[in-house]
XYZ file of C-alpha atoms in Angstrom:
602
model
C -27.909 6.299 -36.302
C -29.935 6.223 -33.240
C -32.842 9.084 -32.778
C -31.954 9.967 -29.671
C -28.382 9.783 -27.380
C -28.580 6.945 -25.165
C -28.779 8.082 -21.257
C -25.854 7.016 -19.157
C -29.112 5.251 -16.478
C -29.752 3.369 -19.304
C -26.315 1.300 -19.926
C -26.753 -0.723 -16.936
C -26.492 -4.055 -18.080
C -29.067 -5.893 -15.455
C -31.356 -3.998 -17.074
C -30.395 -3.293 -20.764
C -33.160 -1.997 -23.530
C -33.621 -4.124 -26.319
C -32.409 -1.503 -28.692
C -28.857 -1.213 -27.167
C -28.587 -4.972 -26.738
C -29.470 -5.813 -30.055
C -27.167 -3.427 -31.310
C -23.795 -4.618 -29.701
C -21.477 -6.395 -31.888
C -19.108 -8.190 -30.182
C -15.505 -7.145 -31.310
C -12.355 -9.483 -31.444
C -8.489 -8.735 -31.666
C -5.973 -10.749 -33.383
C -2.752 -11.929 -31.185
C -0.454 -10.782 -32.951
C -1.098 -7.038 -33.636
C -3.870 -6.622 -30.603
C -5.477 -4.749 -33.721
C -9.348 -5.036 -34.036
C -10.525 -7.024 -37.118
C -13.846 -6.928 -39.444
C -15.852 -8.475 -36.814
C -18.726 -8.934 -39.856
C -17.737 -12.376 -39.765
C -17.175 -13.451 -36.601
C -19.437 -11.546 -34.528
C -22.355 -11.703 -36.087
C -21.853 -14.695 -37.703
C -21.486 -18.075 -36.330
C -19.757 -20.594 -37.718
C -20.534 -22.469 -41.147
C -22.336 -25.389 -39.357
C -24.411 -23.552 -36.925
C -26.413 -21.793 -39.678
C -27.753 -25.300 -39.989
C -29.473 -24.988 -37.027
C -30.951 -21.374 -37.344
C -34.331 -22.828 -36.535
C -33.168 -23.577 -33.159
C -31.282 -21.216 -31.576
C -31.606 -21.321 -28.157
C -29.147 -21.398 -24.916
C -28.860 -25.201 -24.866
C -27.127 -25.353 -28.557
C -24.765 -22.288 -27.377
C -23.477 -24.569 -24.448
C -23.305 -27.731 -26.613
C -19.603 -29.226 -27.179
C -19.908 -29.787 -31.510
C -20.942 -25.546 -31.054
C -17.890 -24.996 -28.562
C -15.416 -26.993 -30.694
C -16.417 -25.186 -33.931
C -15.771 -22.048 -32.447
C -12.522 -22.612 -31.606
C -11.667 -23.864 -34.919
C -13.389 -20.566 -36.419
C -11.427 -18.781 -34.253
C -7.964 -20.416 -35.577
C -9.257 -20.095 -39.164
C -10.238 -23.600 -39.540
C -12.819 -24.839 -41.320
C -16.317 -25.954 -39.484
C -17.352 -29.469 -39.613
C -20.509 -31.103 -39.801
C -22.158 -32.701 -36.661
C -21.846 -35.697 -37.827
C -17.923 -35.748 -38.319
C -17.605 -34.174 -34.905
C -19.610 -36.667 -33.281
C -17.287 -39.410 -35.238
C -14.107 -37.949 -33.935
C -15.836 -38.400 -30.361
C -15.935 -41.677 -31.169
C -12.278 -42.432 -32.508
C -10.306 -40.277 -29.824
C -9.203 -41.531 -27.094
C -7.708 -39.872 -23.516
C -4.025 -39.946 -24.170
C -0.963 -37.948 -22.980
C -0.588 -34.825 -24.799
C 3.173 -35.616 -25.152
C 2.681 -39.227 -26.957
C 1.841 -38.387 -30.591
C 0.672 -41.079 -33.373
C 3.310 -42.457 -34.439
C 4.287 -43.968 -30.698
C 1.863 -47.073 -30.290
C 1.420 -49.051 -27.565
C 0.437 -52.776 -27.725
C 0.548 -53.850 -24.229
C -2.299 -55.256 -23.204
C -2.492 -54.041 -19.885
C -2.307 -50.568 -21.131
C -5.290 -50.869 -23.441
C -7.400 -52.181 -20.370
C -6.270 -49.391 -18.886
C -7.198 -46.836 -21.610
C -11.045 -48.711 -21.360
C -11.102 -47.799 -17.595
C -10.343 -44.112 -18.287
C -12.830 -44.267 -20.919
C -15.886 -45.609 -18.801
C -15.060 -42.916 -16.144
C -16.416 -39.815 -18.225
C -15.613 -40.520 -22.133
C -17.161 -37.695 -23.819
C -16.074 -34.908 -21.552
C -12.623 -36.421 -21.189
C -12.478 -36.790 -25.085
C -13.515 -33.582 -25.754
C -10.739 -31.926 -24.056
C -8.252 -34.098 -25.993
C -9.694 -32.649 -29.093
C -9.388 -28.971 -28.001
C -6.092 -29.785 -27.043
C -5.151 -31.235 -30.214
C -6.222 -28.632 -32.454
C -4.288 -25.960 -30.358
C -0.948 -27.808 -30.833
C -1.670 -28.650 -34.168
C -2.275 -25.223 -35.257
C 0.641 -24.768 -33.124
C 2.568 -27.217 -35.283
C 1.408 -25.697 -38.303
C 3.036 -22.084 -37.505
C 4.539 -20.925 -34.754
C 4.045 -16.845 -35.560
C 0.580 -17.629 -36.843
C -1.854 -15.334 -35.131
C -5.167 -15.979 -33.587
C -8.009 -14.155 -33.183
C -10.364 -13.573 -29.858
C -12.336 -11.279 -28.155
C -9.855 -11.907 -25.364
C -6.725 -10.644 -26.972
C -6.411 -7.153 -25.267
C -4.566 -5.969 -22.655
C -7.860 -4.284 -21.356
C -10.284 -5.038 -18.582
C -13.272 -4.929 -20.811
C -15.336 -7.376 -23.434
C -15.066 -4.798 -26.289
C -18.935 -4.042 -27.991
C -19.368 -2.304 -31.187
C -22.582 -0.078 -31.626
C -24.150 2.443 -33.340
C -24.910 3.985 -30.138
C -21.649 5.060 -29.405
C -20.738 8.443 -30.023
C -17.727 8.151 -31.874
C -16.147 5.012 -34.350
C -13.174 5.100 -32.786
C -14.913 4.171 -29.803
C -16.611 0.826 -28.137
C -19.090 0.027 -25.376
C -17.187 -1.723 -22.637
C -17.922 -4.207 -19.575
C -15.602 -5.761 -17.421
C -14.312 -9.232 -17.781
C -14.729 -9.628 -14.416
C -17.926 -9.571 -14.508
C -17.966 -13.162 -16.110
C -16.226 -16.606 -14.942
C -13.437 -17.951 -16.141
C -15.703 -20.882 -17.613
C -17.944 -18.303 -19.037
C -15.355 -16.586 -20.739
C -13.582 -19.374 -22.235
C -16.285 -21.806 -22.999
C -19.552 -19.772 -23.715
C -20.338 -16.601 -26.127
C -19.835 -13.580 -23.871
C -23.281 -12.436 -25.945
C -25.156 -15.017 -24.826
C -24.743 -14.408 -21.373
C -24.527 -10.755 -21.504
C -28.560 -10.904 -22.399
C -28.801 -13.498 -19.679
C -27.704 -10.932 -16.985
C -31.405 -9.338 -17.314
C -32.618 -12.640 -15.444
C -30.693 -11.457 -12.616
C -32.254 -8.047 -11.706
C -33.875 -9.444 -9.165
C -30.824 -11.116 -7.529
C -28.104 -9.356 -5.497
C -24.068 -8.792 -5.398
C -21.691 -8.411 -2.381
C -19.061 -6.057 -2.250
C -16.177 -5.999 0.531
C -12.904 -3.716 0.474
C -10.228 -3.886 3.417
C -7.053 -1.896 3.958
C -4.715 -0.405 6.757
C -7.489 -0.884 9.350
C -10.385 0.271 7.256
C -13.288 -2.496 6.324
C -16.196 -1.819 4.346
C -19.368 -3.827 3.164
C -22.459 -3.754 1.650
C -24.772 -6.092 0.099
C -26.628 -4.560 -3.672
C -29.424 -5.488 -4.974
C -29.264 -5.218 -9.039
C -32.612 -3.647 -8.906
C -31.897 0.303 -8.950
C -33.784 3.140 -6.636
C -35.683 5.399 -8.757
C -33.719 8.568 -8.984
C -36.324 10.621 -10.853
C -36.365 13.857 -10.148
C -32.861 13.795 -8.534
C -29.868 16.035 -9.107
C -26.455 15.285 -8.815
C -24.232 16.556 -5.541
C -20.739 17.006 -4.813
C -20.284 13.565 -3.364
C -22.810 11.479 -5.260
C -23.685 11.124 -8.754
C -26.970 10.851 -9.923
C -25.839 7.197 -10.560
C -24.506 6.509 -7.230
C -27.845 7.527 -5.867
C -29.522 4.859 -7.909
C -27.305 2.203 -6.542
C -29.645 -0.091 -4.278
C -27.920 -1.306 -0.876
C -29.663 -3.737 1.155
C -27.435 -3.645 3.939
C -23.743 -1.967 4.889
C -21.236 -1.905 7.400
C -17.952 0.109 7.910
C -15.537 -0.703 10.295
C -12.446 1.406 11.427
C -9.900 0.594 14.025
C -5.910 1.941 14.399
C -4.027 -0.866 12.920
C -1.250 1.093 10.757
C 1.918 2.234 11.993
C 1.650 6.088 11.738
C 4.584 7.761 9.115
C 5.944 4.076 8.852
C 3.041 2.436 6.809
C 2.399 -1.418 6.998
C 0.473 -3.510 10.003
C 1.526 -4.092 12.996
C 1.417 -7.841 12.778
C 3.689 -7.479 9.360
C 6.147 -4.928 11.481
C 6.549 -7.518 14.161
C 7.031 -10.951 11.181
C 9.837 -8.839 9.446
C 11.829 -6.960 12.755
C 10.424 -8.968 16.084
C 7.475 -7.967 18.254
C 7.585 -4.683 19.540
C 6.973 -4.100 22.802
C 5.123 -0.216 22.590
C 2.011 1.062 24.272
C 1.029 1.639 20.384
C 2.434 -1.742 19.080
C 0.197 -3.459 21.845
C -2.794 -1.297 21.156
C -2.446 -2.132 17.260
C -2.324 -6.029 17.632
C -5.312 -5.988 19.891
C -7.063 -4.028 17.275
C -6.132 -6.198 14.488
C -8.064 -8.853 16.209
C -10.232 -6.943 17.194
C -10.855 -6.078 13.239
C -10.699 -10.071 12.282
C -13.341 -10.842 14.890
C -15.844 -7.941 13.746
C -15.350 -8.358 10.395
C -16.167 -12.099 10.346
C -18.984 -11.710 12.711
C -20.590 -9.767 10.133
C -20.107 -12.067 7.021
C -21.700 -14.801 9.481
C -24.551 -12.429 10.521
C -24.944 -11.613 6.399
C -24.566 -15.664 5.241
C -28.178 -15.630 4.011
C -27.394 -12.593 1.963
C -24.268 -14.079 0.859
C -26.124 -17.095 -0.034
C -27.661 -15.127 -2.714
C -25.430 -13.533 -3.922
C -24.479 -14.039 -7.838
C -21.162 -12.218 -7.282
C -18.999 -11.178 -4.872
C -15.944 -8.253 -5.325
C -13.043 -8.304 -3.001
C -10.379 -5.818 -2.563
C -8.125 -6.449 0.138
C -4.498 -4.749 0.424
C -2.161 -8.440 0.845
C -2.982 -11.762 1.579
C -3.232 -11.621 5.555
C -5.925 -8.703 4.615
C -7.801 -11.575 2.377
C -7.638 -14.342 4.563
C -9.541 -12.217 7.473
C -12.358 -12.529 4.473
C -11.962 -15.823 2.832
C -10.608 -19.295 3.599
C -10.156 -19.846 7.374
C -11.546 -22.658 9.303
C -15.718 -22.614 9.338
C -15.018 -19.318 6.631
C -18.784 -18.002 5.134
C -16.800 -17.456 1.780
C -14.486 -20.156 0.577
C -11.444 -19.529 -1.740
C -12.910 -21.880 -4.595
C -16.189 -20.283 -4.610
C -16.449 -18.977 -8.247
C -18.743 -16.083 -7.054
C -15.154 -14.010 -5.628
C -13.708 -12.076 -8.044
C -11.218 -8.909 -7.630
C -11.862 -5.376 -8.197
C -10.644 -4.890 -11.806
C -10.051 -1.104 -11.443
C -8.135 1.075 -8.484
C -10.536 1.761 -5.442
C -9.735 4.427 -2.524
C -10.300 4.185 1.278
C -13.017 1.141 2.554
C -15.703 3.366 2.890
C -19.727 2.995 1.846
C -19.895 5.929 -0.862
C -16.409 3.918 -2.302
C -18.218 0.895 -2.212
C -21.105 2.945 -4.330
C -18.478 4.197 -6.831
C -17.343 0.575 -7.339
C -20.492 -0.531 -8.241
C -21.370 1.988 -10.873
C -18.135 1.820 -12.388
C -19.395 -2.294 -12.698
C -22.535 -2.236 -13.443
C -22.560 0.517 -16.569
C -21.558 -0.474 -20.124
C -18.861 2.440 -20.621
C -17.781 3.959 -23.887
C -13.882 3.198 -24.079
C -10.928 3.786 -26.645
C -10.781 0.908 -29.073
C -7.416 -0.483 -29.075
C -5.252 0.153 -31.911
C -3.187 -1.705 -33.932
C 0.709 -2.342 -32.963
C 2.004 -3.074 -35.842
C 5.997 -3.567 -35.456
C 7.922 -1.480 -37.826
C 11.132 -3.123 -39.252
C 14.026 -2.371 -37.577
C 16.696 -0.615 -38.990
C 20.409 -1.300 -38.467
C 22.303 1.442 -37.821
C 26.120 1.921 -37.488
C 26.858 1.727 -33.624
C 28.800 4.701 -32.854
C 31.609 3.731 -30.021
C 30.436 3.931 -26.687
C 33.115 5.390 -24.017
C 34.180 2.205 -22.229
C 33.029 1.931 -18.849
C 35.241 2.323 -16.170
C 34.948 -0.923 -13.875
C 35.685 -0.449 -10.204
C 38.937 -2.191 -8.687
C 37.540 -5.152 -6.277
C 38.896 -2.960 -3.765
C 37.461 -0.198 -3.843
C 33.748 -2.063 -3.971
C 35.124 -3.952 -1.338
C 36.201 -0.445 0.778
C 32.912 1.057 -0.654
C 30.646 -1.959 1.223
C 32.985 -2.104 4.394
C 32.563 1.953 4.415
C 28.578 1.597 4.152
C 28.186 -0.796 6.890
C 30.728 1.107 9.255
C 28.472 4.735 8.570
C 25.650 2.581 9.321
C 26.623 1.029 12.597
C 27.952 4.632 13.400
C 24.486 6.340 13.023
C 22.658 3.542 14.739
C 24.826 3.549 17.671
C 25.644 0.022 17.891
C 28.775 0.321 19.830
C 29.540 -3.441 20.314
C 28.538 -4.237 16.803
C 31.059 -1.900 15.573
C 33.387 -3.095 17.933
C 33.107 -6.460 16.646
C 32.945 -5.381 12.760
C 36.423 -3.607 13.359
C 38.258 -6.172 15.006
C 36.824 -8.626 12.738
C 37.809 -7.138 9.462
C 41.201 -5.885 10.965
C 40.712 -2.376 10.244
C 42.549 0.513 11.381
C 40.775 3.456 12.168
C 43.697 6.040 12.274
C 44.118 4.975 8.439
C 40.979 3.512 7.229
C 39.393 6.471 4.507
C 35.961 6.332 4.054
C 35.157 5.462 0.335
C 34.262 7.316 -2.197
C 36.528 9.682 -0.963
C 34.494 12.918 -2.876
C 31.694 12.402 -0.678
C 33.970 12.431 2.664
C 36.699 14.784 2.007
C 35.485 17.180 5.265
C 35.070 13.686 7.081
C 37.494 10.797 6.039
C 38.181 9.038 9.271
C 35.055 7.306 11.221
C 36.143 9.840 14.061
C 35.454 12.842 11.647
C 32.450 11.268 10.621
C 31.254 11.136 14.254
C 32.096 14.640 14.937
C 30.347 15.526 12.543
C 27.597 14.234 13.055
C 27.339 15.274 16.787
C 27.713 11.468 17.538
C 29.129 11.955 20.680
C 28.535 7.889 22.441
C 30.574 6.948 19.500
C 33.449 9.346 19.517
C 33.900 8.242 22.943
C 33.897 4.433 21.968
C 36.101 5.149 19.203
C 38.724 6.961 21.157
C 38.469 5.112 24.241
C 37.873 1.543 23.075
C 39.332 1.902 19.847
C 41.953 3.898 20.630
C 41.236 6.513 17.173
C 43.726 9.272 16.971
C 42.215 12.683 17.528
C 45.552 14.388 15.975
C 44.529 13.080 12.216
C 43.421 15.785 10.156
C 41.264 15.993 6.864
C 42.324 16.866 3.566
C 42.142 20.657 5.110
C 44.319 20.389 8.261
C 41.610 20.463 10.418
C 41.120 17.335 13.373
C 38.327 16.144 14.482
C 37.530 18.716 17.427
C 37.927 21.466 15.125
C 34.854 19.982 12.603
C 32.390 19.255 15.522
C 29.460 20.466 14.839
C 28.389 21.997 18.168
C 29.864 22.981 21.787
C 28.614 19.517 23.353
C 30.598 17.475 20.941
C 33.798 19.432 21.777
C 32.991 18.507 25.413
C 32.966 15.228 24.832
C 36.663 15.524 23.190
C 37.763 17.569 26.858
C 36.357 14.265 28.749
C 37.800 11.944 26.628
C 41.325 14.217 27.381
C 40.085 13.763 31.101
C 39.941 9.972 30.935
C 43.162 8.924 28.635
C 45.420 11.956 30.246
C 48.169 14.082 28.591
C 50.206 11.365 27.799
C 47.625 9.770 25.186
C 48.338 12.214 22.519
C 49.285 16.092 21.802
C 46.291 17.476 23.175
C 47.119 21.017 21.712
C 47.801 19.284 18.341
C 44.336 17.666 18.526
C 42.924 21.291 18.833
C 41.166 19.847 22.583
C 40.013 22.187 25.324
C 41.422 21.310 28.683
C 40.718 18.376 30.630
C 37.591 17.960 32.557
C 35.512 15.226 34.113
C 32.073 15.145 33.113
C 31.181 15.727 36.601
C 33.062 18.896 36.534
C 30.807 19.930 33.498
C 27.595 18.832 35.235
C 28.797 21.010 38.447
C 29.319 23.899 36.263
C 26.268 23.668 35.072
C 24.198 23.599 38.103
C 26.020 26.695 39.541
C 25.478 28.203 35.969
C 21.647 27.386 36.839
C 22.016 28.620 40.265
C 23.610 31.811 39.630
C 20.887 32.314 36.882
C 17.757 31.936 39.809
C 19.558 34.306 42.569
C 19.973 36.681 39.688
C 16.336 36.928 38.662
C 15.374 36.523 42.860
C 17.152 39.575 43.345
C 15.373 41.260 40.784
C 12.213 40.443 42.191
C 13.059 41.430 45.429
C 14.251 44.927 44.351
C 11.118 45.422 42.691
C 8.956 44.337 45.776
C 10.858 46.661 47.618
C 10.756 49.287 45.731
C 6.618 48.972 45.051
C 6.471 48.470 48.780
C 8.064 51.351 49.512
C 5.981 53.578 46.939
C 2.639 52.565 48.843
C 3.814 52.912 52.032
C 4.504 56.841 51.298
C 0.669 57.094 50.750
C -1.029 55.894 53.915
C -4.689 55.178 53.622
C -7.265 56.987 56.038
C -9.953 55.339 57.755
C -13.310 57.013 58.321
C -12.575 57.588 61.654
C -9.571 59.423 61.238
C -6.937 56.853 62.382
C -4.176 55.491 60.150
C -5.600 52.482 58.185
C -2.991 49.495 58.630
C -1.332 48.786 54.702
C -2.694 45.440 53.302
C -3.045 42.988 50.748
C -5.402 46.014 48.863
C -2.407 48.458 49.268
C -0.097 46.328 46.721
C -1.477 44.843 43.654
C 0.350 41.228 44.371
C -1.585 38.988 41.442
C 1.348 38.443 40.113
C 3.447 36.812 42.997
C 3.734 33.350 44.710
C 2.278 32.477 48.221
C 5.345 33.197 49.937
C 5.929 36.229 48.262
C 2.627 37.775 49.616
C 2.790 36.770 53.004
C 6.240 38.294 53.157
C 5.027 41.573 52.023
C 2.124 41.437 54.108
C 4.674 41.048 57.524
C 6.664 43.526 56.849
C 3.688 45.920 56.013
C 2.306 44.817 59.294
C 5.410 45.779 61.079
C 5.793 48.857 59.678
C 2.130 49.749 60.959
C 2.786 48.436 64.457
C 5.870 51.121 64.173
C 3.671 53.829 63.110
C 1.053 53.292 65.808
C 3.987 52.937 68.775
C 4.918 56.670 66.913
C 1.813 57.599 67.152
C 1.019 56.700 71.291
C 4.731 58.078 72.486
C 3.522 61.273 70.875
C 0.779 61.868 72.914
C-alpha cells in the first residue's frame, strides 16, 4: 500500500508521477458477462512472442503489425505465433472478398492479373487487414456464444486502471475513452499512450459548447496554474482554479422561443415562417450568432492549429454545423482532433467550460463493473390473463373522428370544420362524442362549445350547420343551460335573433329573448353611460357641498376688507382642470355679489 493518499492535483494525466503510472494495471472485461477478469495475464503480460523481444521494448515494436496481430489473437484466446510464421502468412495471403472462402477458386486469368494489381498497390497493409479479418470470423466460425475479452467491453465511458492507489478494491482509476482516437483505441495499447500524454504538457486543447443561443469557448493549455496556497470557493474548485486558459469567449444572443423551447429557424422548418416582431428579431440573431461565432474560430486558427484535441458539445446538428463543416470551415468534420463531450454539460458558459475540463483531464476513482451473470430462467405455470377487450372498428373509428372534431373546435377553424363535417357526412344533432364517460355533461359538438365558452363556433354550428339547440345531455339540460358564462348565453339570444322563432322552440332550448348584437352593444354603452353621470353627480355634490363649507368662513385681509375666496380657500389637488376653473368662477361670482352687498349698504 502506498505511504501516503494520492492528492486529487496529482491524477492529472498530462502530468502523471511515476509512482501512479507505474502502478496502473490496465483492466479488461469479457463480452459476455461485462465481468472483470484476472488481468495478471493480460495486462501485465504481453503476449507469448513479445517476451522475445524484452530487450527492446520501445514505441516502434508497440505499433508494429506481427505485435498488433498477436494481440488480437491473445485477446480471442489464441495462441501467439512466432515472427517468422506471421511474416510467412504475409506472404501467402492475398486481398480477397471476405465472402469467397477457400474452397471457391478462381482460375481465370484475368482475375489473377487482377489480384497482382491490388497487390502492388499497398500489399502488406492490405494483407494485414485480411488477416484480422479472418481470424475474427474464424473464431466466429468456431463458436458463436464464445466470449471475448477487451478492455473495451463496458458500457462505461472510461479505460478501466487497477492500482494500489485506489482507496477501495472494488474500485478503479478511470479516464475517458474519449480522450483517445478511434485508431488509438483499437490498434495501439491504451498504456502506451497513456504515458505518452506527458509529452503533451506543453501543447494545448480547445473546448467549444453551443445551445439555445448560448456559445462558449476557450482555448487550455495542459500546463496547470499553480494553485498553491489557494482555497476552494463556492463556484470554483481548487481544481478549476488550476485549469490554464489561454484565451475565452462567450457569446449570448435571444435565439429560443420563450415557454415553447426550440430555435427559431427549427420553429419556422416544421410550421412555416412566422411573421412576429420576436420571430424576426430571433432569425436575425441566429445569424447574427453564426457570424460571431465563426469569426472567432478564424481569429483563434493558429490556436486551433495546435491544438491536440478539440471537445464539442452542440445541442443538434444545425448547432454543429455553425462549428464544423461549412464552406472555408477552420474545423473540418474528418479532423480526428473533434471529439464529443462524453459526460452531461450545463449552460455554454466559461466556468462550464472549466468544469469540463477537470472532469477530462483527472484520472477518477470509479465503480468497477460487475459481473451480469444471467440466471436460468425458470418456467412457471402462466396463470390466465383476463382477455383483453378489443375495441369495435367503430368505435376507434368514432374515437379518431371525435378527436379531430374537439380539435378543430378549440382551434377555431371554422371552415376546416365545415369541410371535415360535410366530408365525413356527419350529423351534428346525433353525432356523440366518443368515449362517451368523458362527455356525458357535453355529448353534442354544440355542448362541447358551450362549454367551453366557444362562442365563434356555437354560432357556426347553429348558423352554418344548422345544430339543434333543443338536444339535451344525458341530464335534460341543452346547451344554453351548460354555458359556462353570461356571454355565451348571449351568443345563443343572437343566434335566436338571426334564425327567428320559427327555427326551433326557443323556450325548449332554455334561450333568452331575441336580440341583435347591436342591441347588446347599445345596452352596454348606456350601461357605461349611466355608470359616468352617476359618479359625475357625485362629484359635483361633493364640490358643492366643500364649496359651500368655505364660503361660510370668509377670509380677512389686513386691511379689513373681505378677501375674494380662491384657489387657497379649497384644497382642489385632487380635481381635473375643468373642475378647478369651475369652482374658481363661481367663487368669483359669489365675491362680486358680496362686494355689490357691501357698496348698496353704504
Amino acid at each position: 500500500m502506498p505511504e501516503a493518499p494520492i492528492r486529487p492535483s496529482e491524477l492529472y494525466i498530462y502530468d502523471l508521477p511515476s509512482k501512479v503510472l507505474d502502478s496502473l494495471e490496465l483492466l479488461y472485461f469479457d463480452s459476455n458477462t461485462s465481468a472483470n477478469i484476472d488481468v495478471s495475464a493480460l495486462s501485465t503480460k504481453e503476449p507469448e512472442v513479445v517476451a522475445e523481444k524484452t530487450a527492446n521494448k520501445d514505441t516502434d515494436f508497440y505499433k508494429s503489425d506481427f505485435y498488433r496481430y498477436n494481440l488480437k489473437r491473445s485477446l480471442q484466446n489464441l495462441p501467439a505465433i512466432t515472427e517468422d510464421e506471421f511474416e510467412e502468412l504475409i506472404e501467402r495471403t492475398s486481398i480477397e472478398s471476405l465472402s469467397g472462402s477457400d474452397s471457391e477458386s478462381n482460375t481465370d486469368d484475368d482475375d489473377e492479373e487482377e489480384e497482382e494489381e491490388q497487390d502492388e498497390s499497398n500489399p502488406r497493409e492490405d494483407r494485414l487487414q485480411t488477416l484480422m479479418k479472418r481470424l475474427e470470423l474464424e473464431n466466429a466460425n468456431d463458436d458463436e456464444n464464445e466470449s471475448t475479452v477487451s478492455f473495451l467491453n463496458t458500457k462505461s465511458a472510461y479505460l478501466l486502471f487497477k492500482s494500489p492507489y485506489v482507496s477501495s478494491s472494488e474500485k478503479a482509476y478511470g479516464i475517458y475513452k474519449s480522450l483517445f482516437t478511434q485508431e488509438q483505441l483499437l490498434n495501439a495499447n491504451p498504456m502506451t499512450e497513456l504515458k505518452q500524454f506527458s509529452q503533451l504538457k506543453t501543447k494545448k486543447s480547445a473546448l467549444f459548447m453551443i445551445g439555445g443561443g448560448h456559445f462558449a469557448g476557450a482555448i487550455i493549455s495542459h500546463t496547470p496554474k499553480n494553485t498553491r496556497g489557494n482555497a476552494p470557493t463556492a463556484k470554483e474548485s481548487i481544481l478549476e482554479q488550476g485549469v490554464n486558459i489561454v484565451i475565452s469567449k462567450t457569446f449570448h444572443r435571444y435565439t429560443t422561443r420563450r415557454k415553447q423551447g426550440g430555435s427559431q429557424s427549427a420553429s419556422d422548418n416544421a410550421r412555416g415562417k412566422a411573421n412576429s416582431a420576436g420571430s424576426s428579431i430571433r432569425r436575425y440573431n441566429e445569424q447574427a450568432l453564426i457570424q460571431e461565432v465563426r469569426e472567432l474560430l478564424q481569429e483563434w486558427k493558429s490556436h486551433l492549429n495546435e491544438c491536440v484535441s478539440i471537445f464539442i458539445r452542440a445541442n443538434g446538428a444545425s448547432n454543429k454545423k455553425i462549428l464544423v463543416g461549412y464552406e472555408g470551415a477552420v474545423l473540418q468534420n474528418n479532423d480526428p482532433r473533434i471529439r464529443s463531450f462524453p459526460f452531461t454539460t450545463k449552460r455554454a458558459t466559461t466556468s462550464e467550460l472549466k468544469r469540463a475540463w477537470v472532469e477530462l483531464a483527472y484520472l477518477k476513482e470509479v465503480p468497477i463493473p460487475k459481473a451480469s451473470l444471467k440466471t436460468p430462467e425458470v418456467k412457471r405455470a402462466k396463470s390466465p390473463s383476463p382477455a383483453k377487450i378489443e375495441k369495435p372498428k367503430e368505435q376507434i373509428r368514432a374515437e379518431e373522428v371525435s378527436a379531430e372534431l374537439i380539435s378543430l373546435l378549440k382551434k377555431q377553424k371554422a371552415p376546416k370544420l365545415i369541410s371535415f363535417i360535410k366530408q365525413n357526412k356527419i350529423d351534428v344533432d346525433s353525432f356523440r362524442l366518443q368515449p362517451e364517460d368523458r362527455f356525458t355533461h357535453s355529448p353534442t359538438l354544440l355542448h362541447y362549445a358551450s362549454v367551453n365558452s366557444l362562442n365563434h363556433m356555437v354560432q357556426i354550428l347553429v348558423v352554418n350547420l344548422k345544430a339543434n339547440p333543443t338536444v339535451l345531455n344525458k341530464a335534460g339540460r341543452t346547451p344554453a343551460e351548460v354555458a359556462s358564462d353570461a356571454e355565451t348565453r348571449k351568443v345563443f339570444q343572437i343566434v335566436r335573433h338571426k334564425l327567428g322563432e320559427s327555427y326551433c322552440d326557443w323556450k325548449l332550448a332554455k334561450v333568452g329573448p331575441a336580440k341583435s348584437k347591436e342591441e347588446f352593444d347599445r345596452e352596454e354603452q348606456e350601461k357605461n353611460e349611466q355608470i359616468k353621470l352617476e359618479q359625475q353627480k357625485l362629484i359635483q355634490e361633493e364640490l358643492a357641498k366643500k364649496t359651500e363649507m368655505e364660503l361660510r368662513k370668509p377670509k380677512i385681509q389686513s386691511s379689513g376688507s373681505l378677501a375674494t375666496p380662491g384657489a387657497d380657500a379649497l384644497n382642489m389637488s385632487g380635481l381635473s382642470e375643468q373642475q378647478k376653473m369651475r369652482i374658481m368662477r363661481e367663487q368669483r361670482a359669489r365675491a362680486a355679489e358680496a362686494r355689490m352687498k357691501m357698496l348698496q349698504g353704504k
